[in-house]
Tab-separated table of C-alpha atoms in Angstrom:
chain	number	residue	atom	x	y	z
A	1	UNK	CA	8.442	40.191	-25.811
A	2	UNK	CA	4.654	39.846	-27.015
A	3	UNK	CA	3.138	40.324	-30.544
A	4	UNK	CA	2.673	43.767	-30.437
A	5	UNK	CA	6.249	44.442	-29.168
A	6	UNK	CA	7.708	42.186	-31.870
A	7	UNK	CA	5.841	44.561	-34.666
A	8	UNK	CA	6.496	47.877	-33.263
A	9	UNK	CA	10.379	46.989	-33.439
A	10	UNK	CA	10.041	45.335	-36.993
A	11	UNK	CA	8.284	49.063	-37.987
A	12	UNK	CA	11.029	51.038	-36.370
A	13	UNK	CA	13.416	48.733	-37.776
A	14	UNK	CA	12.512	49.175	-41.615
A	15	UNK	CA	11.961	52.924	-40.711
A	16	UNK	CA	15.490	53.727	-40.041
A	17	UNK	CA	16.166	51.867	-43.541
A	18	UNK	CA	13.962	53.939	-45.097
A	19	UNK	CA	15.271	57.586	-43.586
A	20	UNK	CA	18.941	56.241	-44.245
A	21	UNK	CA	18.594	54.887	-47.934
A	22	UNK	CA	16.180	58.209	-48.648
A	23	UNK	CA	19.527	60.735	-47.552
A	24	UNK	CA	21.974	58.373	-49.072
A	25	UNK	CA	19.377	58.011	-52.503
A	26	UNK	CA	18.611	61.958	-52.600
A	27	UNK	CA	22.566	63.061	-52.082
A	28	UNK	CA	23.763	60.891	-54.807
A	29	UNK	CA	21.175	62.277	-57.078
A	30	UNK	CA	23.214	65.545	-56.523
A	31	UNK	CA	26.129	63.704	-57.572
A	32	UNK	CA	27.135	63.721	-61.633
A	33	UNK	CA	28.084	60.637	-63.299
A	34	UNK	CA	25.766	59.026	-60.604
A	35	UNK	CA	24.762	55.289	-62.678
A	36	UNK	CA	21.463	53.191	-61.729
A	37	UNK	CA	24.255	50.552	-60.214
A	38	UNK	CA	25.145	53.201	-57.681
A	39	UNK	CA	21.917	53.521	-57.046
A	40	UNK	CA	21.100	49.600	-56.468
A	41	UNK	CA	24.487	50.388	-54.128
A	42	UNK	CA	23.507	52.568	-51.894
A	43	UNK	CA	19.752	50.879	-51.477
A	44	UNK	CA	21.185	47.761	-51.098
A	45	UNK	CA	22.729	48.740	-48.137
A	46	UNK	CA	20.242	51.087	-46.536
A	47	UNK	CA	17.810	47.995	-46.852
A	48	UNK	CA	20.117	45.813	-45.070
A	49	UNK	CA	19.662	47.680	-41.847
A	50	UNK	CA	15.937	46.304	-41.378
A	51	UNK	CA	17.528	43.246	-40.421
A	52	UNK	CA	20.003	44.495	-37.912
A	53	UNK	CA	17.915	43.060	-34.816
A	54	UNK	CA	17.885	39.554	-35.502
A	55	UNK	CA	20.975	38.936	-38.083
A	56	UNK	CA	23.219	42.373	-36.966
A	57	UNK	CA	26.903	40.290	-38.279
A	58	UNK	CA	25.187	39.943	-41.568
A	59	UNK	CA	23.509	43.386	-41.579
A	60	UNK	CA	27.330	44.651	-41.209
A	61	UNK	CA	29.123	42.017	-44.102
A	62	UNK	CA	26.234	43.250	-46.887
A	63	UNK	CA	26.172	46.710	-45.585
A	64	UNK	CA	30.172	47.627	-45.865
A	65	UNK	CA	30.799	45.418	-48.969
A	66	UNK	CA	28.201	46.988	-50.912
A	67	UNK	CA	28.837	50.407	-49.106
A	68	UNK	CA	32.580	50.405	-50.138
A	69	UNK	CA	31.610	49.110	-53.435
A	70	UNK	CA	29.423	52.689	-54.215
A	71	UNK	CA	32.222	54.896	-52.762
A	72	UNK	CA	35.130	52.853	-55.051
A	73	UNK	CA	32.737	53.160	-58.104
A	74	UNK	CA	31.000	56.591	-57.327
A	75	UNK	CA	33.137	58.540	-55.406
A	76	UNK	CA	30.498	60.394	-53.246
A	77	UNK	CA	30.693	62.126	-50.106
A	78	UNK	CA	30.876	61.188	-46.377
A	79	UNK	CA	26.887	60.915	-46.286
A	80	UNK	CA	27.588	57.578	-48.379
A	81	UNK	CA	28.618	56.001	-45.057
A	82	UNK	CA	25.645	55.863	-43.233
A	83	UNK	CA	24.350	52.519	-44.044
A	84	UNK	CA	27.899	51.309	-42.660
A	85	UNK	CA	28.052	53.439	-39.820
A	86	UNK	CA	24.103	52.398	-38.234
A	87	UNK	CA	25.667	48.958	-39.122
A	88	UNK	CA	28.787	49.408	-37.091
A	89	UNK	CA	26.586	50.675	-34.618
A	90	UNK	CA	23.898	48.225	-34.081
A	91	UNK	CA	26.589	45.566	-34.331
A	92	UNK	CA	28.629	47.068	-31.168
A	93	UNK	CA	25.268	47.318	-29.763
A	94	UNK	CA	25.136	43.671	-30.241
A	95	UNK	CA	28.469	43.064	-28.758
A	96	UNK	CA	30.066	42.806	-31.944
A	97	UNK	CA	32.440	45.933	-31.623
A	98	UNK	CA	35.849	43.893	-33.058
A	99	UNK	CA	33.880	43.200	-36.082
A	100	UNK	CA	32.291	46.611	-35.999
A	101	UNK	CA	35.831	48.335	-35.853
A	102	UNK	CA	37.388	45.955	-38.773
A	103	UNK	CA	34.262	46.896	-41.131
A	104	UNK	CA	34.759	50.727	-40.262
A	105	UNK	CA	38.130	49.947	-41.368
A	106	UNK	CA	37.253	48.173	-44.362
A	107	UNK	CA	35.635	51.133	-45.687
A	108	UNK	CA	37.757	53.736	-44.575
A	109	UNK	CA	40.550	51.922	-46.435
A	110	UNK	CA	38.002	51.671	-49.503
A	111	UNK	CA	36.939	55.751	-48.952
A	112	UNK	CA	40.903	56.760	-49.042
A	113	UNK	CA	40.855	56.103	-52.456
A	114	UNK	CA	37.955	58.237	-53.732
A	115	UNK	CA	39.917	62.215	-53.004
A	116	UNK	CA	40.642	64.230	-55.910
A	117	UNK	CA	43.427	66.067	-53.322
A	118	UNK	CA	45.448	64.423	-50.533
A	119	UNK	CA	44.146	67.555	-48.234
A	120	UNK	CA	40.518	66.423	-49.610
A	121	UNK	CA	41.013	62.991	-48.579
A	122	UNK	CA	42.754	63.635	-45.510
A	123	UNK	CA	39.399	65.636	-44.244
A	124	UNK	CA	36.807	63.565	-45.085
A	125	UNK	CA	38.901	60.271	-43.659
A	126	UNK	CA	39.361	61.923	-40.646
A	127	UNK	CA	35.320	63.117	-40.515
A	128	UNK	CA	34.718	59.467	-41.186
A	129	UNK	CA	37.306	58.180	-38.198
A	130	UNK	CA	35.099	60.490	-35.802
A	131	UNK	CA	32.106	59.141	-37.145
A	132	UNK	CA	32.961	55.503	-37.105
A	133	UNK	CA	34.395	56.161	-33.389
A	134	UNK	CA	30.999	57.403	-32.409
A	135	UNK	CA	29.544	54.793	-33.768
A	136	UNK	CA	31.386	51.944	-32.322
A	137	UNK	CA	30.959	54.073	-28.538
A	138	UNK	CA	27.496	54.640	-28.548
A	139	UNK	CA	26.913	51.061	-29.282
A	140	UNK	CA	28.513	49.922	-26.398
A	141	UNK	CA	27.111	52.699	-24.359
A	142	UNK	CA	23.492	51.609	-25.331
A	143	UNK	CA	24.293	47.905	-25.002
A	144	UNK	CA	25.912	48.740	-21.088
A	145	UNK	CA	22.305	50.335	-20.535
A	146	UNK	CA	20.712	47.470	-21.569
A	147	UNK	CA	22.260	45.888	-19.305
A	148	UNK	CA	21.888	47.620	-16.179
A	149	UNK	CA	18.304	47.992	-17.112
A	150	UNK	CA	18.014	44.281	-16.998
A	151	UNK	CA	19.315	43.872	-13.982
A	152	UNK	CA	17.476	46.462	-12.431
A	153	UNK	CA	14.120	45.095	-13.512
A	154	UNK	CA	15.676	41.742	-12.143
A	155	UNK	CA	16.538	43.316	-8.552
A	156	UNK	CA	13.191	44.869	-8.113
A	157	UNK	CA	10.954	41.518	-9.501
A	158	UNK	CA	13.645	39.748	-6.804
A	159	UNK	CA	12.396	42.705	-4.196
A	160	UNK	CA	9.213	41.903	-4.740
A	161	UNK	CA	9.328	38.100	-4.622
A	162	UNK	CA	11.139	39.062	-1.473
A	163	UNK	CA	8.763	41.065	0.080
A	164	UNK	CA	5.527	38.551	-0.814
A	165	UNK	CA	7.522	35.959	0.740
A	166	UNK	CA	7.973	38.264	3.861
A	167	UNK	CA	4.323	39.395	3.766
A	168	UNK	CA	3.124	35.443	3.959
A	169	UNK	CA	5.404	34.784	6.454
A	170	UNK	CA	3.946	37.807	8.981
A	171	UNK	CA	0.694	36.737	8.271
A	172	UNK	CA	0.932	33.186	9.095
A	173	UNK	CA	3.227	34.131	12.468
A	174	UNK	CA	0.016	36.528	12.976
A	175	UNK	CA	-2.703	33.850	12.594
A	176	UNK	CA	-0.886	31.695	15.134
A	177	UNK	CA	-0.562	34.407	17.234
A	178	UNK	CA	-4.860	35.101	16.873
A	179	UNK	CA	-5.103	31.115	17.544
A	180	UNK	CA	-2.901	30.992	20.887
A	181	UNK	CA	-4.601	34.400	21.840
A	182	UNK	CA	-8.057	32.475	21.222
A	183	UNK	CA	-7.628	29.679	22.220
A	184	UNK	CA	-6.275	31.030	25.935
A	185	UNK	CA	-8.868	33.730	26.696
A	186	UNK	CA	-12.226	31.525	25.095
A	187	UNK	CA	-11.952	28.018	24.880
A	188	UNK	CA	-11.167	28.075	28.900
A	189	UNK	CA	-14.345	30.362	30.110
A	190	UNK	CA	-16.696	28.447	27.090
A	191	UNK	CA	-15.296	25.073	28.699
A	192	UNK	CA	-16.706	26.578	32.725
A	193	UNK	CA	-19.653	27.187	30.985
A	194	UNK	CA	-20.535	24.182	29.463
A	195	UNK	CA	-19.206	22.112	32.919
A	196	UNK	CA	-21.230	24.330	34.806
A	197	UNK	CA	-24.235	23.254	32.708
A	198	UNK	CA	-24.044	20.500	32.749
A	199	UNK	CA	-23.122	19.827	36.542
A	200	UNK	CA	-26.618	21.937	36.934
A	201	UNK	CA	-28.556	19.828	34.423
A	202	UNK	CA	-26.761	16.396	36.262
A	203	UNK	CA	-28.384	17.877	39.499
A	204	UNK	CA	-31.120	19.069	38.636
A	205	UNK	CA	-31.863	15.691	37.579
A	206	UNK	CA	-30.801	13.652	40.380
A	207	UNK	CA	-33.492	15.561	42.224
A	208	UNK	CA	-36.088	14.582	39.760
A	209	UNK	CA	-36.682	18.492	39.054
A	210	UNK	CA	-37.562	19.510	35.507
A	211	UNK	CA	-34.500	20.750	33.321
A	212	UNK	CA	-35.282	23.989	32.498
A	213	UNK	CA	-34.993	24.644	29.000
A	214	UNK	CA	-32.543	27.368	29.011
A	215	UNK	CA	-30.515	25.140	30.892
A	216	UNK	CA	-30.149	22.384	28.009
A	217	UNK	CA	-29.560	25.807	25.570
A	218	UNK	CA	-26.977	26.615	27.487
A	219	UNK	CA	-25.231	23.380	27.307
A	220	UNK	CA	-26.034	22.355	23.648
A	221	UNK	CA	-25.000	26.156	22.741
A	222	UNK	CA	-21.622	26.028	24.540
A	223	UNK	CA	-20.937	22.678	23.217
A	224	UNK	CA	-21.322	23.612	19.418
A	225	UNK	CA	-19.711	27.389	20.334
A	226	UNK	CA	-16.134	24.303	21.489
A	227	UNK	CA	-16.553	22.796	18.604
A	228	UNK	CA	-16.749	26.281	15.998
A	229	UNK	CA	-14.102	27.439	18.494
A	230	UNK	CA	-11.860	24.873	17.366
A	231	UNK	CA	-12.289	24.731	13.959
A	232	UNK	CA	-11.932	28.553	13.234
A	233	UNK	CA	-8.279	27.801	15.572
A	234	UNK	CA	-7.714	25.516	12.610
A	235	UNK	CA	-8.366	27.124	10.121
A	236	UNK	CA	-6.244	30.214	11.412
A	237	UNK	CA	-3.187	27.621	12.316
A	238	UNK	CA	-3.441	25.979	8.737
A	239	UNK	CA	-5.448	28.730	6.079
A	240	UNK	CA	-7.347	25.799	4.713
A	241	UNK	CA	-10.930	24.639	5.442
A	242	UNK	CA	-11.312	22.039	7.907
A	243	UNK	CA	-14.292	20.320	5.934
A	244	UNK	CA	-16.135	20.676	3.043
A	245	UNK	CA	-19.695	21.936	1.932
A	246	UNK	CA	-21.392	18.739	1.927
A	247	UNK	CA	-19.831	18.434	6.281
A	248	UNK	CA	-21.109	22.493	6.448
A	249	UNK	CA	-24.874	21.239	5.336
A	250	UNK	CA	-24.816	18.286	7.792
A	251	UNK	CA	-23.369	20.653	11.151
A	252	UNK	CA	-26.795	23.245	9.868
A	253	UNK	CA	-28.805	20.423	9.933
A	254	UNK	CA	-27.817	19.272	13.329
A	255	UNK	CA	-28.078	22.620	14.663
A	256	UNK	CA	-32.409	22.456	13.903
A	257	UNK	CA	-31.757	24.285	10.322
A	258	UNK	CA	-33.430	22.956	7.740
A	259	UNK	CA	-31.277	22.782	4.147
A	260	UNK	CA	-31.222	21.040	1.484
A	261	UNK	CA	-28.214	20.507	-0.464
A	262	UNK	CA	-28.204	20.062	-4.712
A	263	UNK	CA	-25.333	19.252	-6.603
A	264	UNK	CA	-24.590	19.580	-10.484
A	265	UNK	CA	-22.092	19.045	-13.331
A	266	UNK	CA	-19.593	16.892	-13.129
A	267	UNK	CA	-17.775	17.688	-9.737
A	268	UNK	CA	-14.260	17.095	-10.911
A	269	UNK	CA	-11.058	17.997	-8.925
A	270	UNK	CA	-10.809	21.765	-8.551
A	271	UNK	CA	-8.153	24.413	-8.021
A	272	UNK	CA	-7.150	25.081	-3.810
A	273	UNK	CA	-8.168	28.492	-4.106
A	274	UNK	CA	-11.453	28.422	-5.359
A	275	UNK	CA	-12.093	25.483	-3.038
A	276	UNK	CA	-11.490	26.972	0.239
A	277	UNK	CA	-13.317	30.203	-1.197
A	278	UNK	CA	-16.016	28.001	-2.314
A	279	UNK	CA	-16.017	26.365	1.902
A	280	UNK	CA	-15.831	29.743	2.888
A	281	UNK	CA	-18.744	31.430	1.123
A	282	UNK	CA	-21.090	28.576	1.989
A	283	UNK	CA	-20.067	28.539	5.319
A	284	UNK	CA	-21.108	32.059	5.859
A	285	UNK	CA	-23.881	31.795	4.125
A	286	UNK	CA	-25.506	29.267	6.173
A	287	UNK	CA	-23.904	31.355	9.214
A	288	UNK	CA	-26.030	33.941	8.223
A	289	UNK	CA	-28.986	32.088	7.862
A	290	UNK	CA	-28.984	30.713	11.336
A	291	UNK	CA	-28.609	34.277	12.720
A	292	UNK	CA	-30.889	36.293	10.475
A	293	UNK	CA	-33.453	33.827	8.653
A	294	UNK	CA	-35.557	32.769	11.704
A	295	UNK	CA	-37.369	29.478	11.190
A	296	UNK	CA	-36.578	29.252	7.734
A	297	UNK	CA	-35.617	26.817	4.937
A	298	UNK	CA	-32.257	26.882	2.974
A	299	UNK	CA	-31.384	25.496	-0.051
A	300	UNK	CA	-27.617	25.333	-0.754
A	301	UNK	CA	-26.470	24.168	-4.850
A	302	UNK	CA	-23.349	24.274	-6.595
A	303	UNK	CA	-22.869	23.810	-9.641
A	304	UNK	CA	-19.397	22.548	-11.580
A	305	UNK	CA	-19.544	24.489	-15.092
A	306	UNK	CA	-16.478	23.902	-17.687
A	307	UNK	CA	-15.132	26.888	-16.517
A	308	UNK	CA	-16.923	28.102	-13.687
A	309	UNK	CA	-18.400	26.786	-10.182
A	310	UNK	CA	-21.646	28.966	-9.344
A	311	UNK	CA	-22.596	28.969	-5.870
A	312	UNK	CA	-26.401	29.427	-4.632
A	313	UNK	CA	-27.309	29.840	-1.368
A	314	UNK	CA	-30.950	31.000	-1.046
A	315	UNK	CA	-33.439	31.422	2.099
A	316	UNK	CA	-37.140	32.190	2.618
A	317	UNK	CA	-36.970	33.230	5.975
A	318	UNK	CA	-37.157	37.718	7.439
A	319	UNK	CA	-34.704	39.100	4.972
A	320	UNK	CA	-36.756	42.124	3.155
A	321	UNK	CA	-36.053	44.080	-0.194
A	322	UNK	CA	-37.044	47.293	1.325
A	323	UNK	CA	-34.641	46.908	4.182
A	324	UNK	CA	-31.298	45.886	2.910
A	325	UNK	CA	-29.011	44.901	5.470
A	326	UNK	CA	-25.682	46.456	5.815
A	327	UNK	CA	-22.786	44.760	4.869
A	328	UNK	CA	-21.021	43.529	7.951
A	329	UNK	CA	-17.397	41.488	8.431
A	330	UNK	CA	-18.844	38.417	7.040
A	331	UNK	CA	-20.501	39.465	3.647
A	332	UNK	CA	-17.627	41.994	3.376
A	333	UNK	CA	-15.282	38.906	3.274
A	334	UNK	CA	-17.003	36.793	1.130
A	335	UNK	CA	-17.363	39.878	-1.321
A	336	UNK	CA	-13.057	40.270	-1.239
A	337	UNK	CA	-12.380	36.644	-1.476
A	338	UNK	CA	-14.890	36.220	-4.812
A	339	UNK	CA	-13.304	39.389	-6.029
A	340	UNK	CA	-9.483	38.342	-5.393
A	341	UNK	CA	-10.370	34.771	-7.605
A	342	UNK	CA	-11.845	37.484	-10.732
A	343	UNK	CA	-15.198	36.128	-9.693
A	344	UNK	CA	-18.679	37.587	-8.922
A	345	UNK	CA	-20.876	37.984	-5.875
A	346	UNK	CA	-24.912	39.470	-5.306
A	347	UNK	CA	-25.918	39.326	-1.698
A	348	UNK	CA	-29.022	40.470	-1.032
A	349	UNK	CA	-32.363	40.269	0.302
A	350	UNK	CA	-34.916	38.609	-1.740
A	351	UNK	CA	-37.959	39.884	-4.115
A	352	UNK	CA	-40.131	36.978	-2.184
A	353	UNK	CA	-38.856	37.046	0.994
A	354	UNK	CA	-35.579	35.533	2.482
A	355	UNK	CA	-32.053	36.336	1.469
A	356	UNK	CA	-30.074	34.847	-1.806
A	357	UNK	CA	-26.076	34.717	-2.465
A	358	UNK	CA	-24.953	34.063	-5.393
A	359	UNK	CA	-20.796	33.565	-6.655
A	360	UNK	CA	-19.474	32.568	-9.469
A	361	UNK	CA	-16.022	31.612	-9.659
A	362	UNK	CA	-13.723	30.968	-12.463
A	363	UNK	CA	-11.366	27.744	-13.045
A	364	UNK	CA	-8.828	29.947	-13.448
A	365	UNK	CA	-6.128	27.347	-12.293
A	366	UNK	CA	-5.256	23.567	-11.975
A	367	UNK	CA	-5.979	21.914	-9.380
A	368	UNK	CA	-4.163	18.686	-7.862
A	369	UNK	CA	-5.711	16.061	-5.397
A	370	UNK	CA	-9.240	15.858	-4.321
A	371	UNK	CA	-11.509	18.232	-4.334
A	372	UNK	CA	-13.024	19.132	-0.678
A	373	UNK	CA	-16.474	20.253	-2.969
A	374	UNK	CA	-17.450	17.158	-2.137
A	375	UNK	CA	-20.457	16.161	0.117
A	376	UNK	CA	-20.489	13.831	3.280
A	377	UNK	CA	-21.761	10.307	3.121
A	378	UNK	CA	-22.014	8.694	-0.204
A	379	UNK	CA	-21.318	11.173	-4.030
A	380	UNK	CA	-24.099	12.674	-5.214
A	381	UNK	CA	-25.434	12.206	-8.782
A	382	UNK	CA	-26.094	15.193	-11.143
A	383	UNK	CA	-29.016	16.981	-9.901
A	384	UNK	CA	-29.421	14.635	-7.153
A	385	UNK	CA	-30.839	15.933	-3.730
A	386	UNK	CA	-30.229	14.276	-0.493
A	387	UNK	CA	-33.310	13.882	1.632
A	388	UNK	CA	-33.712	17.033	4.339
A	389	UNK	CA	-36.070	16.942	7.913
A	390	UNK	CA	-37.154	19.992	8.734
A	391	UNK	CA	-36.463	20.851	12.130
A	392	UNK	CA	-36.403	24.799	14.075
A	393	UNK	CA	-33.836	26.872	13.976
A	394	UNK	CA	-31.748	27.278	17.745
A	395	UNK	CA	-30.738	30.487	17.627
């Protein structure tokens, strides 16, 4: 139970004291011979009830001794026995119905006494036994629904956990489904392609003919598409990145793209989540920028806040701000995964030319072990830049 909560229940808690002591207050008044002790009485024991939540057996002791002390000294009618019946009720609500029942008896006893006539006596007693009976029922009643309410809200957070659990597990039977699937119709015809390259490349060169450039494509391209091919199978068999960032720059560079790679603060372990997120923003990023930038340069930087990582991936290559390209699969994934971590995401085409995304997500959680934001070869000092060739981009 929060703050709030807590004060909304202290509030209803000293209203009821107040309604009960004002009825109790404003029918003695009516009484004669009514003293300023009765009065003390009968407030004493409507202010009681304001502690019934947390102390309900000692609500019920000070309400029905100083109850039955103002009906043995005042004599009043059966509205004095309010204070003790909300106390015999909140303390059967509390699971305290013996005690409840031997303080409605404890009065009753005390409230034979106070009839001018036996017949008088006899009628209010037996209001009174109704009352108390009520009392003592409707506590249990509420305390039963308590009860069931609990373990209803139990059963459907256990549902839930249930259904998560079953939600993971289809997913992850479905991902090695998409990886079997893969691997049997692709990496088979991309592996005839590349060995029918290169058998044509081998030949061509045994007969001292030129290579024809397309040729070498060909083989370089199916050769990096085995490679992709079997890290995306993976990543699909495991859900985590199969490198990091730094390993992401290096492939880009390899492939004739030329990035540079920056980064800042202090690089400290962070949590899974926003680490494969991190992998997997970058990594389409510089996807991206191979398809789209043409012979362009890319400059990838993270940077490790207290509380945030911001990710920059910027390029000066075709993108242009009056043509806005439209959100396919890939920025449409990045833009669910940032969102999913609380985080934000602008993808868009440049004011200068090129194409910029930016993320920033939040530390939100803990994270254990290495992080994979870490860059291949040897760690990088704040603000550091490793050196970067520039090279063409192969399409």
């Amino acid at each position: 139970m929060d703050g709030h909560q807590v004060r909304l229940g202290r509030l209803a808690d000293a209203a009821l004291a107040v309604v009960v002591g004002a009825l109790v207050v404003v029918t003695a008044a009516f009484d004669d011979g009514t003293t300023a002790a009765d009065y003390a009485l009968a407030a004493l024991a409507s202010a009681a009830l304001a502690f019934y939540r947390t102390a309900p057996r000692a609500v019920l002791a000070v309400a029905t001794a100083t109850g039955t002390a103002y009906v043995l000294h005042a004599h009043p009618g059966p509205v004095a026995a309010l204070p003790v019946l909300s106390a015999v009720h909140t303390a059967a609500r509390a699971g305290h119905r013996g005690l409840g029942a031997v303080a409605a008896l404890l009065f009753l006893a005390g409230y034979l006494t106070t009839g001018p006539t036996t017949r008088e006596i006899v009628e209010r007693t037996a209001l009174l036994v109704g009352w108390f009976l009520c009392a003592v029922a409707t506590g249990m009643a509420d305390r039963n629904w308590q009860a069931y309410l609990r373990q209803t809200e139990q059963r459907a957070l256990e549902a839930e956990r249930t259904r998560e659990e079953a939600a993971l597990r289809r997913a992850g039977e479905e991902r090695l489904r998409i990886a079997r699937d893969l691997h049997d119709s692709l990496t088979h015809s991309i592996s005839i392609v590349k060995l029918q390259a290169g058998v044509a490349v081998h030949l061509a060169r045994k007969r001292g003919d030129e290579v024809p450039p397309a040729l070498l494509a060909i083989q370089e391209a199916s050769g990096e598409a085995m490679r992709e091919l079997r890290a995306t199978l993976e990543v699909l068999r495991t859900d985590e990145p199969t490198g990091t960032p730094g390993q992401l720059v290096e492939r880009a560079r390899a492939a004739g793209l030329a990035v540079e790679l920056t980064v800042t603060g202090d690089g400290r372990p962070l949590p899974e989540c926003v680490d494969r997120a991190a992998y997997r923003i970058v990594q389409e990023a510089l996807t991206n920028a191979a398809r789209h930038a043409g012979p362009a340069k890319v400059t990838v930087r993270l940077d490790h806040g207290p509380d945030t990582l911001a990710i920059r991936v910027d390029d000066d290559g075709a993108g242009d701000p009056a043509h806005p390209p439209r959100p396919g699969t890939g920025l449409t994934g990045m833009r669910e995964r940032v969102t999913a971590l609380g985080g934000t995401l602008y993808a868009a085409p440049r004011a200068s030319g090129g194409f910029s995304v930016r993320a920033e997500l939040p530390l939100t959680a803990s994270g254990d072990g290495e992080s994979p934001l870490r860059e291949a070869g040897p760690p990088l000092r704040s603000g550091e830049r490793r050196p970067v060739t520039d090279g063409g981009v192969s399409r």
